[in-house]
C-alpha positions as a Python dict, from the first residue, in 0.01 Angstrom:
ca = {
    (1, 'M'): (0, 0, 0),
    (2, 'D'): (144, 332, -105),
    (3, 'E'): (217, 585, 167),
    (4, 'V'): (80, 935, 117),
    (5, 'A'): (312, 1215, 220),
    (6, 'V'): (145, 1451, 465),
    (7, 'L'): (277, 1800, 515),
    (8, 'P'): (339, 1896, 878),
    (9, 'A'): (88, 2128, 1035),
    (10, 'A'): (181, 2485, 954),
    (11, 'D'): (229, 2744, 1222),
    (12, 'D'): (-48, 2995, 1153),
    (13, 'V'): (97, 3272, 1370),
    (14, 'V'): (284, 3526, 1157),
    (15, 'F'): (512, 3799, 1289),
    (16, 'L'): (574, 4099, 1067),
    (17, 'E'): (881, 4294, 1175),
    (18, 'L'): (968, 4649, 1076),
    (19, 'L'): (1335, 4732, 1027),
    (20, 'D'): (1524, 5055, 987),
    (21, 'K'): (1739, 5136, 683),
    (22, 'H'): (2032, 4951, 839),
    (23, 'G'): (1830, 4632, 891),
    (24, 'A'): (1799, 4681, 1269),
    (25, 'F'): (1479, 4572, 1444),
    (26, 'V'): (1224, 4849, 1514),
    (27, 'A'): (885, 4691, 1584),
    (28, 'R'): (698, 4357, 1562),
    (29, 'H'): (333, 4290, 1482),
    (30, 'R'): (159, 3956, 1542),
    (31, 'F'): (-117, 3807, 1329),
    (32, 'D'): (-299, 3486, 1417),
    (33, 'R'): (-326, 3354, 1065),
    (34, 'P'): (-256, 3454, 705),
    (35, 'P'): (-345, 3619, 478),
    (36, 'V'): (-201, 3941, 616),
    (37, 'S'): (-251, 4265, 425),
    (38, 'I'): (20, 4530, 440),
    (39, 'G'): (-89, 4890, 399),
    (40, 'A'): (61, 5132, 149),
    (41, 'A'): (144, 5395, 413),
    (42, 'Y'): (310, 5374, 751),
    (43, 'D'): (271, 5631, 1025),
    (44, 'S'): (196, 5633, 1396),
    (45, 'D'): (41, 5302, 1510),
    (46, 'Y'): (-127, 5234, 1176),
    (47, 'I'): (121, 5015, 995),
    (48, 'V'): (-59, 4700, 881),
    (49, 'D'): (-423, 4608, 840),
    (50, 'A'): (-529, 4244, 858),
    (51, 'E'): (-883, 4316, 737),
    (52, 'P'): (-872, 4584, 467),
    (53, 'S'): (-1194, 4759, 371),
    (54, 'K'): (-1302, 5061, 169),
    (55, 'D'): (-1242, 5290, 465),
    (56, 'R'): (-886, 5172, 520),
    (57, 'R'): (-560, 5262, 351),
    (58, 'P'): (-494, 5091, 16),
    (59, 'V'): (-335, 4748, 37),
    (60, 'A'): (20, 4730, -102),
    (61, 'A'): (104, 4362, -47),
    (62, 'V'): (-45, 4044, 96),
    (63, 'I'): (127, 3764, 292),
    (64, 'T'): (-30, 3428, 203),
    (65, 'R'): (30, 3062, 283),
    (66, 'L'): (135, 2845, -14),
    (67, 'A'): (33, 2484, -71),
    (68, 'D'): (360, 2352, 70),
    (69, 'G'): (312, 2547, 394),
    (70, 'S'): (561, 2823, 320),
    (71, 'L'): (476, 3193, 318),
    (72, 'A'): (488, 3429, 21),
    (73, 'V'): (461, 3806, -14),
    (74, 'T'): (276, 3928, -323),
    (75, 'A'): (260, 4296, -419),
    (76, 'T'): (-60, 4444, -559),
    (77, 'D'): (-78, 4623, -893),
    (78, 'G'): (-82, 4968, -737),
    (79, 'A'): (185, 4895, -477),
    (80, 'P'): (485, 5124, -434),
    (81, 'D'): (833, 4996, -516),
    (82, 'F'): (858, 4634, -402),
    (83, 'S'): (1202, 4476, -392),
    (84, 'A'): (1311, 4144, -243),
    (85, 'P'): (1637, 3946, -250),
    (86, 'G'): (1701, 3873, -614),
    (87, 'G'): (1584, 4209, -747),
    (88, 'M'): (1257, 4377, -837),
    (89, 'T'): (970, 4126, -838),
    (90, 'R'): (596, 4103, -771),
    (91, 'S'): (601, 3789, -555),
    (92, 'W'): (861, 3651, -316),
    (93, 'R'): (878, 3328, -114),
    (94, 'V'): (958, 3428, 243),
    (95, 'V'): (1304, 3353, 382),
    (96, 'P'): (1299, 3437, 756),
    (97, 'D'): (1657, 3565, 764),
    (98, 'Q'): (1601, 3802, 472),
    (99, 'S'): (1400, 4122, 441),
    (100, 'F'): (1202, 4286, 163),
    (101, 'L'): (1145, 4650, 74),
    (102, 'L'): (800, 4799, 23),
    (103, 'G'): (738, 5169, -25),
    (104, 'G'): (1072, 5264, 130),
    (105, 'Q'): (1013, 5049, 442),
    (106, 'L'): (1208, 4732, 523),
    (107, 'F'): (1005, 4433, 646),
    (108, 'R'): (1087, 4083, 769),
    (109, 'V'): (842, 3794, 811),
    (110, 'R'): (888, 3526, 1078),
    (111, 'T'): (687, 3252, 1250),
    (112, 'R'): (698, 3084, 1591),
    (113, 'S'): (873, 2783, 1437),
    (114, 'Y'): (1150, 3003, 1302),
    (115, 'V'): (1504, 2880, 1368),
    (116, 'H'): (1769, 3147, 1340),
    (117, 'V'): (2025, 3096, 1066),
    (118, 'P'): (2324, 3333, 1092),
    (119, 'R'): (2329, 3568, 798),
    (120, 'A'): (2645, 3564, 593),
    (121, 'A'): (2869, 3847, 706),
    (122, 'N'): (2986, 4110, 460),
    (123, 'E'): (2738, 4012, 191),
    (124, 'A'): (2859, 4141, -142),
    (125, 'V'): (2627, 4373, -333),
    (126, 'L'): (2818, 4297, -652),
    (127, 'P'): (2897, 3923, -625),
    (128, 'T'): (3061, 3919, -969),
    (129, 'L'): (3321, 4174, -859),
    (130, 'G'): (3352, 4050, -502),
    (131, 'H'): (3307, 4219, -166),
    (132, 'W'): (3659, 4365, -176),
    (133, 'A'): (3629, 4487, -535),
    (134, 'F'): (3728, 4841, -438),
    (135, 'A'): (4068, 4708, -323),
    (136, 'W'): (4165, 4630, -682),
    (137, 'T'): (3941, 4855, -892),
    (138, 'V'): (4061, 5181, -734),
    (139, 'P'): (4435, 5096, -767),
    (140, 'L'): (4367, 4988, -1125),
    (141, 'A'): (4203, 5322, -1202),
    (142, 'L'): (4493, 5511, -1041),
    (143, 'T'): (4740, 5306, -1246),
    (144, 'C'): (4556, 5389, -1568),
    (145, 'G'): (4553, 5755, -1467),
    (146, 'A'): (4928, 5747, -1405),
    (147, 'L'): (4987, 5586, -1746),
    (148, 'S'): (4771, 5850, -1912),
    (149, 'T'): (4973, 6123, -1740),
    (150, 'W'): (5296, 5955, -1849),
    (151, 'L'): (5177, 5944, -2209),
    (152, 'G'): (5110, 6318, -2197),
    (153, 'D'): (5431, 6409, -2014),
    (154, 'I'): (5653, 6497, -2309),
    (155, 'D'): (5934, 6649, -2104),
    (156, 'G'): (5925, 6379, -1839),
    (157, 'E'): (5994, 6634, -1567),
    (158, 'R'): (5650, 6703, -1424),
    (159, 'G'): (5642, 6478, -1119),
    (160, 'S'): (5370, 6688, -955),
    (161, 'A'): (5136, 6605, -1243),
    (162, 'Y'): (5117, 6243, -1129),
    (163, 'I'): (5027, 6343, -773),
    (164, 'S'): (4765, 6597, -876),
    (165, 'S'): (4616, 6348, -1124),
    (166, 'A'): (4582, 6082, -854),
    (167, 'F'): (4419, 6319, -604),
    (168, 'T'): (4184, 6455, -869),
    (169, 'M'): (4072, 6105, -961),
    (170, 'L'): (4016, 6010, -596),
    (171, 'A'): (3813, 6326, -540),
    (172, 'V'): (3594, 6258, -844),
    (173, 'L'): (3539, 5895, -742),
    (174, 'A'): (3450, 5997, -386),
    (175, 'L'): (3208, 6271, -496),
    (176, 'W'): (3036, 6058, -759),
    (177, 'S'): (3006, 5756, -528),
    (178, 'G'): (2889, 5974, -239),
    (179, 'V'): (2596, 6103, -443),
    (180, 'W'): (2491, 5749, -535),
    (181, 'A'): (2536, 5631, -176),
    (182, 'L'): (2297, 5906, -66),
    (183, 'L'): (2044, 5795, -328),
    (184, 'S'): (2075, 5437, -200),
    (185, 'R'): (1994, 5557, 151),
    (186, 'L'): (1696, 5758, 27),
    (187, 'N'): (1569, 5446, -150),
    (188, 'G'): (1561, 5260, 182),
    (189, 'R'): (1879, 5057, 141),
    (190, 'A'): (2225, 5070, 293),
    (191, 'S'): (2459, 5323, 133),
    (192, 'H'): (2689, 5061, -28),
    (193, 'F'): (2948, 5334, -80),
    (194, 'L'): (3231, 5093, -164),
    (195, 'A'): (3019, 4916, -426),
    (196, 'H'): (2953, 5251, -594),
    (197, 'V'): (3325, 5332, -579),
    (198, 'S'): (3408, 5001, -748),
    (199, 'L'): (3168, 5066, -1036),
    (200, 'A'): (3296, 5421, -1087),
    (201, 'A'): (3659, 5305, -1087),
    (202, 'L'): (3583, 5040, -1350),
    (203, 'A'): (3415, 5306, -1566),
    (204, 'V'): (3727, 5525, -1543),
    (205, 'V'): (3941, 5232, -1656),
    (206, 'A'): (3705, 5158, -1945),
    (207, 'V'): (3711, 5520, -2067),
    (208, 'M'): (4091, 5542, -2058),
    (209, 'V'): (4154, 5205, -2221),
    (210, 'L'): (3900, 5255, -2500),
    (211, 'D'): (4012, 5612, -2566),
    (212, 'Y'): (4372, 5496, -2605),
    (213, 'A'): (4260, 5208, -2828),
    (214, 'F'): (4061, 5444, -3052),
    (215, 'D'): (4351, 5690, -3078),
    (216, 'S'): (4593, 5412, -3166),
    (217, 'A'): (4355, 5262, -3423),
    (218, 'A'): (4299, 5601, -3586),
    (219, 'F'): (4673, 5643, -3632),
    (220, 'A'): (4750, 5283, -3726),
    (221, 'F'): (4483, 5264, -3998),
    (222, 'N'): (4496, 5633, -4095),
    (223, 'L'): (4121, 5666, -4034),
    (224, 'A'): (4041, 6000, -3875),
    (225, 'A'): (3675, 5903, -3838),
    (226, 'I'): (3768, 5661, -3561),
    (227, 'Q'): (3893, 5943, -3343),
    (228, 'R'): (3658, 6217, -3459),
    (229, 'Y'): (3370, 6060, -3274),
    (230, 'D'): (3548, 5905, -2979),
    (231, 'Y'): (3371, 6153, -2750),
    (232, 'A'): (3069, 5922, -2789),
    (233, 'L'): (3258, 5673, -2571),
    (234, 'A'): (3214, 5883, -2259),
    (235, 'G'): (2839, 5920, -2313),
    (236, 'V'): (2787, 5547, -2366),
    (237, 'I'): (3009, 5441, -2075),
    (238, 'V'): (2864, 5696, -1833),
    (239, 'G'): (2510, 5594, -1933),
    (240, 'T'): (2596, 5230, -1866),
    (241, 'L'): (2758, 5327, -1536),
    (242, 'V'): (2448, 5518, -1426),
    (243, 'W'): (2229, 5217, -1508),
    (244, 'C'): (2455, 4988, -1302),
    (245, 'H'): (2447, 5228, -1007),
    (246, 'A'): (2070, 5269, -1023),
    (247, 'R'): (1967, 4912, -1097),
    (248, 'L'): (2231, 4681, -949),
    (249, 'V'): (2314, 4868, -628),
    (250, 'T'): (2043, 5126, -554),
    (251, 'R'): (1775, 4882, -681),
    (252, 'L'): (1559, 5134, -861),
    (253, 'Q'): (1289, 5006, -1092),
    (254, 'A'): (1408, 4895, -1436),
    (255, 'G'): (1224, 5177, -1614),
    (256, 'T'): (1352, 5443, -1376),
    (257, 'A'): (1710, 5317, -1405),
    (258, 'L'): (1692, 5310, -1786),
    (259, 'V'): (1545, 5661, -1815),
    (260, 'T'): (1808, 5798, -1575),
    (261, 'A'): (2089, 5633, -1771),
    (262, 'L'): (1960, 5762, -2104),
    (263, 'A'): (1911, 6113, -1967),
    (264, 'I'): (2257, 6149, -1811),
    (265, 'G'): (2445, 5961, -2083),
    (266, 'G'): (2257, 6144, -2359),
    (267, 'A'): (2316, 6482, -2197),
    (268, 'L'): (2689, 6417, -2175),
    (269, 'F'): (2699, 6298, -2536),
    (270, 'A'): (2512, 6608, -2657),
    (271, 'F'): (2733, 6843, -2453),
    (272, 'Q'): (3052, 6691, -2591),
    (273, 'A'): (2919, 6695, -2947),
    (274, 'L'): (2821, 7061, -2913),
    (275, 'S'): (3160, 7148, -2764),
    (276, 'A'): (3338, 6974, -3052),
    (277, 'Y'): (3118, 7151, -3307),
    (278, 'T'): (3171, 7500, -3165),
    (279, 'A'): (3544, 7447, -3117),
    (280, 'R'): (3611, 7311, -3464),
    (281, 'G'): (3326, 7454, -3670),
    (282, 'N'): (3239, 7101, -3777),
    (283, 'I'): (3207, 6787, -3570),
    (284, 'A'): (3384, 6592, -3843),
    (285, 'S'): (3682, 6824, -3867),
    (286, 'T'): (4030, 6682, -3915),
    (287, 'A'): (4238, 6852, -3644),
    (288, 'T'): (4269, 6551, -3418),
    (289, 'L'): (4593, 6358, -3376),
    (290, 'T'): (4870, 6580, -3249),
    (291, 'E'): (5090, 6325, -3077),
    (292, 'L'): (5208, 5973, -3127),
    (293, 'R'): (5225, 5722, -2847),
    (294, 'P'): (5422, 5612, -2652),
    (295, 'P'): (5633, 5922, -2570),
    (296, 'A'): (5947, 5782, -2734),
    (297, 'L'): (5771, 5788, -3072),
    (298, 'R'): (5613, 6133, -3051),
    (299, 'M'): (5655, 6386, -3328),
    (300, 'A'): (5748, 6742, -3252),
    (301, 'N'): (5473, 6906, -3457),
    (302, 'A'): (5100, 6858, -3474),
    (303, 'V'): (4966, 6628, -3742),
    (304, 'V'): (4640, 6651, -3935),
    (305, 'T'): (4518, 6296, -3981),
    (306, 'D'): (4378, 6335, -4333),
    (307, 'T'): (4712, 6453, -4469),
    (308, 'F'): (4942, 6247, -4251),
}
């Protein structure tokens, strides 16, 4: 006779915990049984409503019991930003040691049968790069900056240029990352300053490497068009960088992250194109290559690529 698997009796008591932006415990609310409706606004003692009605605040999400006995949080169509581990989603299977974000408020769901599992320390926001990504991305960016300064140091006697270049780069990285860290805090997450620094440093490396590659290709193949439009590199890379900041770290909605990236990247592209047009009279002018690289191969006079 076949045995029928029977699921253990589920614990109907649900605890909904409110956390601050750092993930620290603030308050706990008990509900005897699911479903539990979470309101779309939180103030005073009115935080959740187990029996929503027309006179109550609009419902933003509902905690329900699945067939296997586990709990799930499902956001309604008109809910504010809902984000759970794994990214933006509309439904999330509850993991007691993890929290979810709803309308700028961090929540955590637990039951009486909950057994604490220590959360992994120093969880990486960018697992592909690693938790200590800043330890190698920032030195890499400084190295590329030093090489760029060396390539432009014709006389080889400007030692202060290397120092000022390094401090300038560090200041730009700190300012840029600080702004994004503030936006992360405003979005209800930790600042993740070092993750933002890592992304910015990688963008600096990408700009320098690709710019050098375009310059070298323009000279090697005698194609001025390669270098005439290399200012587009900065717009594309900065747009991609903004999307990574907004989507991967700050966890903005996909549409918001894309619009922000297109706006900032497009604005930079347009500004550089306009600057090139007003400076040269024509975006496709030919006054480009003036130096050869590396320094040992440089020519004394400027060179017009079309007549080189």
